[in-house]
C-alpha cells in the first residue's frame, strides 16, 4: 500500500502489475467498501495491465471519526481527478 497526497489528504492505493503496453486501469470502489474489494480480480487483471486501486477519502485504512465536511461525492470526484 502506498499513499499520494491529494487535495490535502493522503489517499491510499495499491499499484499492481506491469504496463505491458496496455493502458493502466484505475479502480475506484463504491460507497460500501474500499480498495480491498478489487482483491478477487486484481490477480488476473494485473497480468495484462498496471492496476491502480484507490481507497477514497475516509475509507480503509483510515479510521474516520465522522467529523468534518469532506465526505461527499463531489469531494471524492475531485480527489480521483487530482489523483489521476
JSON list of N, CA, C and O in Angstrom, two decimals, residues 22-69:
[
{"chain": "A", "resi": 22, "resn": "UNK", "atom": "N", "xyz": [-0.30, -2.03, -22.36]},
{"chain": "A", "resi": 22, "resn": "UNK", "atom": "CA", "xyz": [-1.73, -1.75, -22.20]},
{"chain": "A", "resi": 22, "resn": "UNK", "atom": "C", "xyz": [-1.92, -0.54, -21.30]},
{"chain": "A", "resi": 22, "resn": "UNK", "atom": "O", "xyz": [-1.10, -0.27, -20.44]},
{"chain": "A", "resi": 23, "resn": "UNK", "atom": "N", "xyz": [-3.03, 0.17, -21.46]},
{"chain": "A", "resi": 23, "resn": "UNK", "atom": "CA", "xyz": [-3.27, 1.32, -20.58]},
{"chain": "A", "resi": 23, "resn": "UNK", "atom": "C", "xyz": [-3.50, 0.87, -19.14]},
{"chain": "A", "resi": 23, "resn": "UNK", "atom": "O", "xyz": [-4.01, -0.23, -18.90]},
{"chain": "A", "resi": 24, "resn": "UNK", "atom": "N", "xyz": [-3.12, 1.70, -18.18]},
{"chain": "A", "resi": 24, "resn": "UNK", "atom": "CA", "xyz": [-3.38, 1.35, -16.78]},
{"chain": "A", "resi": 24, "resn": "UNK", "atom": "C", "xyz": [-4.88, 1.40, -16.49]},
{"chain": "A", "resi": 24, "resn": "UNK", "atom": "O", "xyz": [-5.63, 2.13, -17.14]},
{"chain": "A", "resi": 25, "resn": "UNK", "atom": "N", "xyz": [-5.30, 0.61, -15.53]},
{"chain": "A", "resi": 25, "resn": "UNK", "atom": "CA", "xyz": [-6.68, 0.62, -15.07]},
{"chain": "A", "resi": 25, "resn": "UNK", "atom": "C", "xyz": [-6.72, 1.24, -13.69]},
{"chain": "A", "resi": 25, "resn": "UNK", "atom": "O", "xyz": [-6.01, 0.80, -12.78]},
{"chain": "A", "resi": 26, "resn": "UNK", "atom": "N", "xyz": [-7.54, 2.27, -13.51]},
{"chain": "A", "resi": 26, "resn": "UNK", "atom": "CA", "xyz": [-7.73, 2.88, -12.21]},
{"chain": "A", "resi": 26, "resn": "UNK", "atom": "C", "xyz": [-9.06, 2.37, -11.67]},
{"chain": "A", "resi": 26, "resn": "UNK", "atom": "O", "xyz": [-10.10, 2.60, -12.28]},
{"chain": "A", "resi": 27, "resn": "UNK", "atom": "N", "xyz": [-9.00, 1.65, -10.56]},
{"chain": "A", "resi": 27, "resn": "UNK", "atom": "CA", "xyz": [-10.18, 1.03, -9.98]},
{"chain": "A", "resi": 27, "resn": "UNK", "atom": "C", "xyz": [-10.65, 1.84, -8.78]},
{"chain": "A", "resi": 27, "resn": "UNK", "atom": "O", "xyz": [-9.87, 2.08, -7.86]},
{"chain": "A", "resi": 28, "resn": "UNK", "atom": "N", "xyz": [-11.90, 2.26, -8.82]},
{"chain": "A", "resi": 28, "resn": "UNK", "atom": "CA", "xyz": [-12.48, 3.07, -7.75]},
{"chain": "A", "resi": 28, "resn": "UNK", "atom": "C", "xyz": [-13.65, 2.29, -7.14]},
{"chain": "A", "resi": 28, "resn": "UNK", "atom": "O", "xyz": [-14.57, 1.89, -7.86]},
{"chain": "A", "resi": 29, "resn": "UNK", "atom": "N", "xyz": [-13.61, 2.08, -5.84]},
{"chain": "A", "resi": 29, "resn": "UNK", "atom": "CA", "xyz": [-14.64, 1.30, -5.15]},
{"chain": "A", "resi": 29, "resn": "UNK", "atom": "C", "xyz": [-15.92, 2.10, -4.97]},
{"chain": "A", "resi": 29, "resn": "UNK", "atom": "O", "xyz": [-15.95, 3.32, -5.16]},
{"chain": "A", "resi": 30, "resn": "UNK", "atom": "N", "xyz": [-16.98, 1.42, -4.56]},
{"chain": "A", "resi": 30, "resn": "UNK", "atom": "CA", "xyz": [-18.26, 2.06, -4.25]},
{"chain": "A", "resi": 30, "resn": "UNK", "atom": "C", "xyz": [-18.32, 2.53, -2.80]},
{"chain": "A", "resi": 30, "resn": "UNK", "atom": "O", "xyz": [-17.32, 2.52, -2.08]},
{"chain": "A", "resi": 31, "resn": "UNK", "atom": "N", "xyz": [-19.52, 2.89, -2.37]},
{"chain": "A", "resi": 31, "resn": "UNK", "atom": "CA", "xyz": [-19.68, 3.51, -1.06]},
{"chain": "A", "resi": 31, "resn": "UNK", "atom": "C", "xyz": [-19.69, 2.53, 0.11]},
{"chain": "A", "resi": 31, "resn": "UNK", "atom": "O", "xyz": [-19.63, 2.96, 1.26]},
{"chain": "A", "resi": 32, "resn": "UNK", "atom": "N", "xyz": [-19.80, 1.24, -0.15]},
{"chain": "A", "resi": 32, "resn": "UNK", "atom": "CA", "xyz": [-19.87, 0.27, 0.95]},
{"chain": "A", "resi": 32, "resn": "UNK", "atom": "C", "xyz": [-18.62, -0.58, 1.08]},
{"chain": "A", "resi": 32, "resn": "UNK", "atom": "O", "xyz": [-18.65, -1.64, 1.71]},
{"chain": "A", "resi": 33, "resn": "UNK", "atom": "N", "xyz": [-17.51, -0.16, 0.48]},
{"chain": "A", "resi": 33, "resn": "UNK", "atom": "CA", "xyz": [-16.29, -0.96, 0.52]},
{"chain": "A", "resi": 33, "resn": "UNK", "atom": "C", "xyz": [-15.07, -0.05, 0.40]},
{"chain": "A", "resi": 33, "resn": "UNK", "atom": "O", "xyz": [-15.19, 1.16, 0.55]},
{"chain": "A", "resi": 34, "resn": "UNK", "atom": "N", "xyz": [-13.92, -0.61, 0.08]},
{"chain": "A", "resi": 34, "resn": "UNK", "atom": "CA", "xyz": [-12.69, 0.15, -0.11]},
{"chain": "A", "resi": 34, "resn": "UNK", "atom": "C", "xyz": [-11.85, -0.58, -1.15]},
{"chain": "A", "resi": 34, "resn": "UNK", "atom": "O", "xyz": [-12.36, -1.49, -1.80]},
{"chain": "A", "resi": 35, "resn": "UNK", "atom": "N", "xyz": [-10.58, -0.22, -1.30]},
{"chain": "A", "resi": 35, "resn": "UNK", "atom": "CA", "xyz": [-9.78, -0.83, -2.38]},
{"chain": "A", "resi": 35, "resn": "UNK", "atom": "C", "xyz": [-9.63, -2.33, -2.26]},
{"chain": "A", "resi": 35, "resn": "UNK", "atom": "O", "xyz": [-9.29, -3.02, -3.22]},
{"chain": "A", "resi": 36, "resn": "UNK", "atom": "N", "xyz": [-9.92, -2.89, -1.10]},
{"chain": "A", "resi": 36, "resn": "UNK", "atom": "CA", "xyz": [-9.80, -4.34, -0.93]},
{"chain": "A", "resi": 36, "resn": "UNK", "atom": "C", "xyz": [-10.83, -5.10, -1.75]},
{"chain": "A", "resi": 36, "resn": "UNK", "atom": "O", "xyz": [-10.66, -6.28, -2.02]},
{"chain": "A", "resi": 37, "resn": "UNK", "atom": "N", "xyz": [-11.89, -4.44, -2.20]},
{"chain": "A", "resi": 37, "resn": "UNK", "atom": "CA", "xyz": [-12.92, -5.09, -3.00]},
{"chain": "A", "resi": 37, "resn": "UNK", "atom": "C", "xyz": [-12.36, -5.64, -4.30]},
{"chain": "A", "resi": 37, "resn": "UNK", "atom": "O", "xyz": [-12.90, -6.58, -4.89]},
{"chain": "A", "resi": 38, "resn": "UNK", "atom": "N", "xyz": [-11.26, -5.07, -4.77]},
{"chain": "A", "resi": 38, "resn": "UNK", "atom": "CA", "xyz": [-10.66, -5.48, -6.05]},
{"chain": "A", "resi": 38, "resn": "UNK", "atom": "C", "xyz": [-9.78, -6.72, -5.91]},
{"chain": "A", "resi": 38, "resn": "UNK", "atom": "O", "xyz": [-9.27, -7.23, -6.90]},
{"chain": "A", "resi": 39, "resn": "UNK", "atom": "N", "xyz": [-9.61, -7.25, -4.70]},
{"chain": "A", "resi": 39, "resn": "UNK", "atom": "CA", "xyz": [-8.73, -8.39, -4.47]},
{"chain": "A", "resi": 39, "resn": "UNK", "atom": "C", "xyz": [-9.04, -9.61, -5.32]},
{"chain": "A", "resi": 39, "resn": "UNK", "atom": "O", "xyz": [-8.13, -10.30, -5.79]},
{"chain": "A", "resi": 40, "resn": "UNK", "atom": "N", "xyz": [-10.31, -9.88, -5.55]},
{"chain": "A", "resi": 40, "resn": "UNK", "atom": "CA", "xyz": [-10.70, -11.08, -6.31]},
{"chain": "A", "resi": 40, "resn": "UNK", "atom": "C", "xyz": [-10.32, -11.00, -7.78]},
{"chain": "A", "resi": 40, "resn": "UNK", "atom": "O", "xyz": [-10.13, -12.03, -8.43]},
{"chain": "A", "resi": 41, "resn": "UNK", "atom": "N", "xyz": [-10.21, -9.81, -8.32]},
{"chain": "A", "resi": 41, "resn": "UNK", "atom": "CA", "xyz": [-9.90, -9.67, -9.75]},
{"chain": "A", "resi": 41, "resn": "UNK", "atom": "C", "xyz": [-8.53, -9.06, -10.01]},
{"chain": "A", "resi": 41, "resn": "UNK", "atom": "O", "xyz": [-8.09, -8.99, -11.16]},
{"chain": "A", "resi": 42, "resn": "UNK", "atom": "N", "xyz": [-7.84, -8.63, -8.96]},
{"chain": "A", "resi": 42, "resn": "UNK", "atom": "CA", "xyz": [-6.56, -7.96, -9.16]},
{"chain": "A", "resi": 42, "resn": "UNK", "atom": "C", "xyz": [-5.50, -8.89, -9.76]},
{"chain": "A", "resi": 42, "resn": "UNK", "atom": "O", "xyz": [-4.68, -8.45, -10.57]},
{"chain": "A", "resi": 43, "resn": "UNK", "atom": "N", "xyz": [-5.50, -10.16, -9.37]},
{"chain": "A", "resi": 43, "resn": "UNK", "atom": "CA", "xyz": [-4.52, -11.10, -9.93]},
{"chain": "A", "resi": 43, "resn": "UNK", "atom": "C", "xyz": [-4.64, -11.22, -11.44]},
{"chain": "A", "resi": 43, "resn": "UNK", "atom": "O", "xyz": [-3.68, -10.95, -12.17]},
{"chain": "A", "resi": 44, "resn": "UNK", "atom": "N", "xyz": [-5.82, -11.61, -11.95]},
{"chain": "A", "resi": 44, "resn": "UNK", "atom": "CA", "xyz": [-5.97, -11.73, -13.40]},
{"chain": "A", "resi": 44, "resn": "UNK", "atom": "C", "xyz": [-5.77, -10.41, -14.15]},
{"chain": "A", "resi": 44, "resn": "UNK", "atom": "O", "xyz": [-5.12, -10.37, -15.19]},
{"chain": "A", "resi": 45, "resn": "UNK", "atom": "N", "xyz": [-6.32, -9.31, -13.63]},
{"chain": "A", "resi": 45, "resn": "UNK", "atom": "CA", "xyz": [-6.19, -8.03, -14.33]},
{"chain": "A", "resi": 45, "resn": "UNK", "atom": "C", "xyz": [-4.75, -7.53, -14.35]},
{"chain": "A", "resi": 45, "resn": "UNK", "atom": "O", "xyz": [-4.31, -6.94, -15.34]},
{"chain": "A", "resi": 46, "resn": "UNK", "atom": "N", "xyz": [-4.01, -7.76, -13.26]},
{"chain": "A", "resi": 46, "resn": "UNK", "atom": "CA", "xyz": [-2.64, -7.24, -13.18]},
{"chain": "A", "resi": 46, "resn": "UNK", "atom": "C", "xyz": [-1.66, -8.02, -14.06]},
{"chain": "A", "resi": 46, "resn": "UNK", "atom": "O", "xyz": [-0.52, -7.60, -14.24]},
{"chain": "A", "resi": 47, "resn": "UNK", "atom": "N", "xyz": [-2.08, -9.13, -14.63]},
{"chain": "A", "resi": 47, "resn": "UNK", "atom": "CA", "xyz": [-1.22, -9.86, -15.56]},
{"chain": "A", "resi": 47, "resn": "UNK", "atom": "C", "xyz": [-1.10, -9.15, -16.90]},
{"chain": "A", "resi": 47, "resn": "UNK", "atom": "O", "xyz": [-0.13, -9.32, -17.61]},
{"chain": "A", "resi": 48, "resn": "UNK", "atom": "N", "xyz": [-2.11, -8.34, -17.23]},
{"chain": "A", "resi": 48, "resn": "UNK", "atom": "CA", "xyz": [-2.11, -7.67, -18.53]},
{"chain": "A", "resi": 48, "resn": "UNK", "atom": "C", "xyz": [-2.11, -6.14, -18.42]},
{"chain": "A", "resi": 48, "resn": "UNK", "atom": "O", "xyz": [-2.00, -5.46, -19.43]},
{"chain": "A", "resi": 49, "resn": "UNK", "atom": "N", "xyz": [-2.28, -5.63, -17.21]},
{"chain": "A", "resi": 49, "resn": "UNK", "atom": "CA", "xyz": [-2.39, -4.18, -17.02]},
{"chain": "A", "resi": 49, "resn": "UNK", "atom": "C", "xyz": [-1.69, -3.76, -15.73]},
{"chain": "A", "resi": 49, "resn": "UNK", "atom": "O", "xyz": [-1.55, -4.56, -14.81]},
{"chain": "A", "resi": 50, "resn": "UNK", "atom": "N", "xyz": [-1.31, -2.51, -15.70]},
{"chain": "A", "resi": 50, "resn": "UNK", "atom": "CA", "xyz": [-0.96, -1.89, -14.43]},
{"chain": "A", "resi": 50, "resn": "UNK", "atom": "C", "xyz": [-2.29, -1.54, -13.78]},
{"chain": "A", "resi": 50, "resn": "UNK", "atom": "O", "xyz": [-3.14, -0.88, -14.39]},
{"chain": "A", "resi": 51, "resn": "UNK", "atom": "N", "xyz": [-2.49, -1.97, -12.57]},
{"chain": "A", "resi": 51, "resn": "UNK", "atom": "CA", "xyz": [-3.75, -1.82, -11.87]},
{"chain": "A", "resi": 51, "resn": "UNK", "atom": "C", "xyz": [-3.54, -0.90, -10.67]},
{"chain": "A", "resi": 51, "resn": "UNK", "atom": "O", "xyz": [-2.69, -1.17, -9.81]},
{"chain": "A", "resi": 52, "resn": "UNK", "atom": "N", "xyz": [-4.26, 0.20, -10.62]},
{"chain": "A", "resi": 52, "resn": "UNK", "atom": "CA", "xyz": [-4.15, 1.16, -9.53]},
{"chain": "A", "resi": 52, "resn": "UNK", "atom": "C", "xyz": [-5.50, 1.20, -8.83]},
{"chain": "A", "resi": 52, "resn": "UNK", "atom": "O", "xyz": [-6.49, 1.65, -9.40]},
{"chain": "A", "resi": 53, "resn": "UNK", "atom": "N", "xyz": [-5.54, 0.71, -7.59]},
{"chain": "A", "resi": 53, "resn": "UNK", "atom": "CA", "xyz": [-6.78, 0.62, -6.81]},
{"chain": "A", "resi": 53, "resn": "UNK", "atom": "C", "xyz": [-6.72, 1.65, -5.69]},
{"chain": "A", "resi": 53, "resn": "UNK", "atom": "O", "xyz": [-5.93, 1.51, -4.77]},
{"chain": "A", "resi": 54, "resn": "UNK", "atom": "N", "xyz": [-7.57, 2.66, -5.78]},
{"chain": "A", "resi": 54, "resn": "UNK", "atom": "CA", "xyz": [-7.57, 3.73, -4.77]},
{"chain": "A", "resi": 54, "resn": "UNK", "atom": "C", "xyz": [-8.58, 3.45, -3.68]},
{"chain": "A", "resi": 54, "resn": "UNK", "atom": "O", "xyz": [-9.58, 2.76, -3.88]},
{"chain": "A", "resi": 55, "resn": "UNK", "atom": "N", "xyz": [-8.29, 3.97, -2.50]},
{"chain": "A", "resi": 55, "resn": "UNK", "atom": "CA", "xyz": [-9.25, 3.96, -1.39]},
{"chain": "A", "resi": 55, "resn": "UNK", "atom": "C", "xyz": [-9.64, 5.42, -1.18]},
{"chain": "A", "resi": 55, "resn": "UNK", "atom": "O", "xyz": [-8.79, 6.27, -0.92]},
{"chain": "A", "resi": 56, "resn": "UNK", "atom": "N", "xyz": [-10.92, 5.69, -1.33]},
{"chain": "A", "resi": 56, "resn": "UNK", "atom": "CA", "xyz": [-11.40, 7.07, -1.24]},
{"chain": "A", "resi": 56, "resn": "UNK", "atom": "C", "xyz": [-11.24, 7.64, 0.17]},
{"chain": "A", "resi": 56, "resn": "UNK", "atom": "O", "xyz": [-11.06, 6.91, 1.15]},
{"chain": "A", "resi": 57, "resn": "UNK", "atom": "N", "xyz": [-11.33, 8.94, 0.24]},
{"chain": "A", "resi": 57, "resn": "UNK", "atom": "CA", "xyz": [-11.22, 9.69, 1.49]},
{"chain": "A", "resi": 57, "resn": "UNK", "atom": "C", "xyz": [-12.17, 9.12, 2.55]},
{"chain": "A", "resi": 57, "resn": "UNK", "atom": "O", "xyz": [-13.35, 8.89, 2.27]},
{"chain": "A", "resi": 58, "resn": "UNK", "atom": "N", "xyz": [-11.64, 8.88, 3.72]},
{"chain": "A", "resi": 58, "resn": "UNK", "atom": "CA", "xyz": [-12.36, 8.39, 4.89]},
{"chain": "A", "resi": 58, "resn": "UNK", "atom": "C", "xyz": [-12.73, 6.91, 4.83]},
{"chain": "A", "resi": 58, "resn": "UNK", "atom": "O", "xyz": [-13.55, 6.45, 5.62]},
{"chain": "A", "resi": 59, "resn": "UNK", "atom": "N", "xyz": [-12.17, 6.17, 3.90]},
{"chain": "A", "resi": 59, "resn": "UNK", "atom": "CA", "xyz": [-12.36, 4.72, 3.84]},
{"chain": "A", "resi": 59, "resn": "UNK", "atom": "C", "xyz": [-11.07, 4.04, 4.29]},
{"chain": "A", "resi": 59, "resn": "UNK", "atom": "O", "xyz": [-10.03, 4.68, 4.41]},
{"chain": "A", "resi": 60, "resn": "UNK", "atom": "N", "xyz": [-11.14, 2.72, 4.53]},
{"chain": "A", "resi": 60, "resn": "UNK", "atom": "CA", "xyz": [-9.97, 1.95, 4.94]},
{"chain": "A", "resi": 60, "resn": "UNK", "atom": "C", "xyz": [-8.76, 2.33, 4.09]},
{"chain": "A", "resi": 60, "resn": "UNK", "atom": "O", "xyz": [-8.91, 2.52, 2.88]},
{"chain": "A", "resi": 61, "resn": "UNK", "atom": "N", "xyz": [-7.61, 2.51, 4.66]},
{"chain": "A", "resi": 61, "resn": "UNK", "atom": "CA", "xyz": [-7.20, 2.14, 6.01]},
{"chain": "A", "resi": 61, "resn": "UNK", "atom": "C", "xyz": [-7.42, 3.24, 7.05]},
{"chain": "A", "resi": 61, "resn": "UNK", "atom": "O", "xyz": [-7.06, 3.06, 8.21]},
{"chain": "A", "resi": 62, "resn": "UNK", "atom": "N", "xyz": [-8.02, 4.35, 6.66]},
{"chain": "A", "resi": 62, "resn": "UNK", "atom": "CA", "xyz": [-8.26, 5.43, 7.61]},
{"chain": "A", "resi": 62, "resn": "UNK", "atom": "C", "xyz": [-9.38, 5.05, 8.57]},
{"chain": "A", "resi": 62, "resn": "UNK", "atom": "O", "xyz": [-10.37, 4.43, 8.18]},
{"chain": "A", "resi": 63, "resn": "UNK", "atom": "N", "xyz": [-9.23, 5.42, 9.81]},
{"chain": "A", "resi": 63, "resn": "UNK", "atom": "CA", "xyz": [-10.29, 5.27, 10.81]},
{"chain": "A", "resi": 63, "resn": "UNK", "atom": "C", "xyz": [-10.90, 6.64, 11.02]},
{"chain": "A", "resi": 63, "resn": "UNK", "atom": "O", "xyz": [-10.38, 7.46, 11.78]},
{"chain": "A", "resi": 64, "resn": "UNK", "atom": "N", "xyz": [-11.99, 6.94, 10.31]},
{"chain": "A", "resi": 64, "resn": "UNK", "atom": "CA", "xyz": [-12.60, 8.26, 10.34]},
{"chain": "A", "resi": 64, "resn": "UNK", "atom": "C", "xyz": [-13.56, 8.38, 11.51]},
{"chain": "A", "resi": 64, "resn": "UNK", "atom": "O", "xyz": [-14.35, 7.46, 11.79]},
{"chain": "A", "resi": 65, "resn": "UNK", "atom": "N", "xyz": [-13.57, 9.54, 12.16]},
{"chain": "A", "resi": 65, "resn": "UNK", "atom": "CA", "xyz": [-14.45, 9.75, 13.31]},
{"chain": "A", "resi": 65, "resn": "UNK", "atom": "C", "xyz": [-15.81, 10.34, 12.93]},
{"chain": "A", "resi": 65, "resn": "UNK", "atom": "O", "xyz": [-16.64, 10.61, 13.79]},
{"chain": "A", "resi": 66, "resn": "UNK", "atom": "N", "xyz": [-16.05, 10.56, 11.64]},
{"chain": "A", "resi": 66, "resn": "UNK", "atom": "CA", "xyz": [-17.33, 11.08, 11.18]},
{"chain": "A", "resi": 66, "resn": "UNK", "atom": "C", "xyz": [-17.45, 12.59, 11.27]},
{"chain": "A", "resi": 66, "resn": "UNK", "atom": "O", "xyz": [-18.48, 13.15, 10.92]},
{"chain": "A", "resi": 67, "resn": "UNK", "atom": "N", "xyz": [-16.41, 13.25, 11.73]},
{"chain": "A", "resi": 67, "resn": "UNK", "atom": "CA", "xyz": [-16.47, 14.71, 11.86]},
{"chain": "A", "resi": 67, "resn": "UNK", "atom": "C", "xyz": [-15.91, 15.37, 10.61]},
{"chain": "A", "resi": 67, "resn": "UNK", "atom": "O", "xyz": [-15.08, 14.80, 9.92]},
{"chain": "A", "resi": 68, "resn": "UNK", "atom": "N", "xyz": [-16.35, 16.57, 10.34]},
{"chain": "A", "resi": 68, "resn": "UNK", "atom": "CA", "xyz": [-15.86, 17.33, 9.20]},
{"chain": "A", "resi": 68, "resn": "UNK", "atom": "C", "xyz": [-16.82, 17.29, 8.03]},
{"chain": "A", "resi": 68, "resn": "UNK", "atom": "O", "xyz": [-17.82, 16.57, 8.05]},
{"chain": "A", "resi": 69, "resn": "UNK", "atom": "N", "xyz": [-16.50, 18.06, 7.03]},
{"chain": "A", "resi": 69, "resn": "UNK", "atom": "CA", "xyz": [-17.40, 18.17, 5.87]},
{"chain": "A", "resi": 69, "resn": "UNK", "atom": "C", "xyz": [-16.72, 17.71, 4.58]},
{"chain": "A", "resi": 69, "resn": "UNK", "atom": "O", "xyz": [-17.08, 18.17, 3.50]}
]
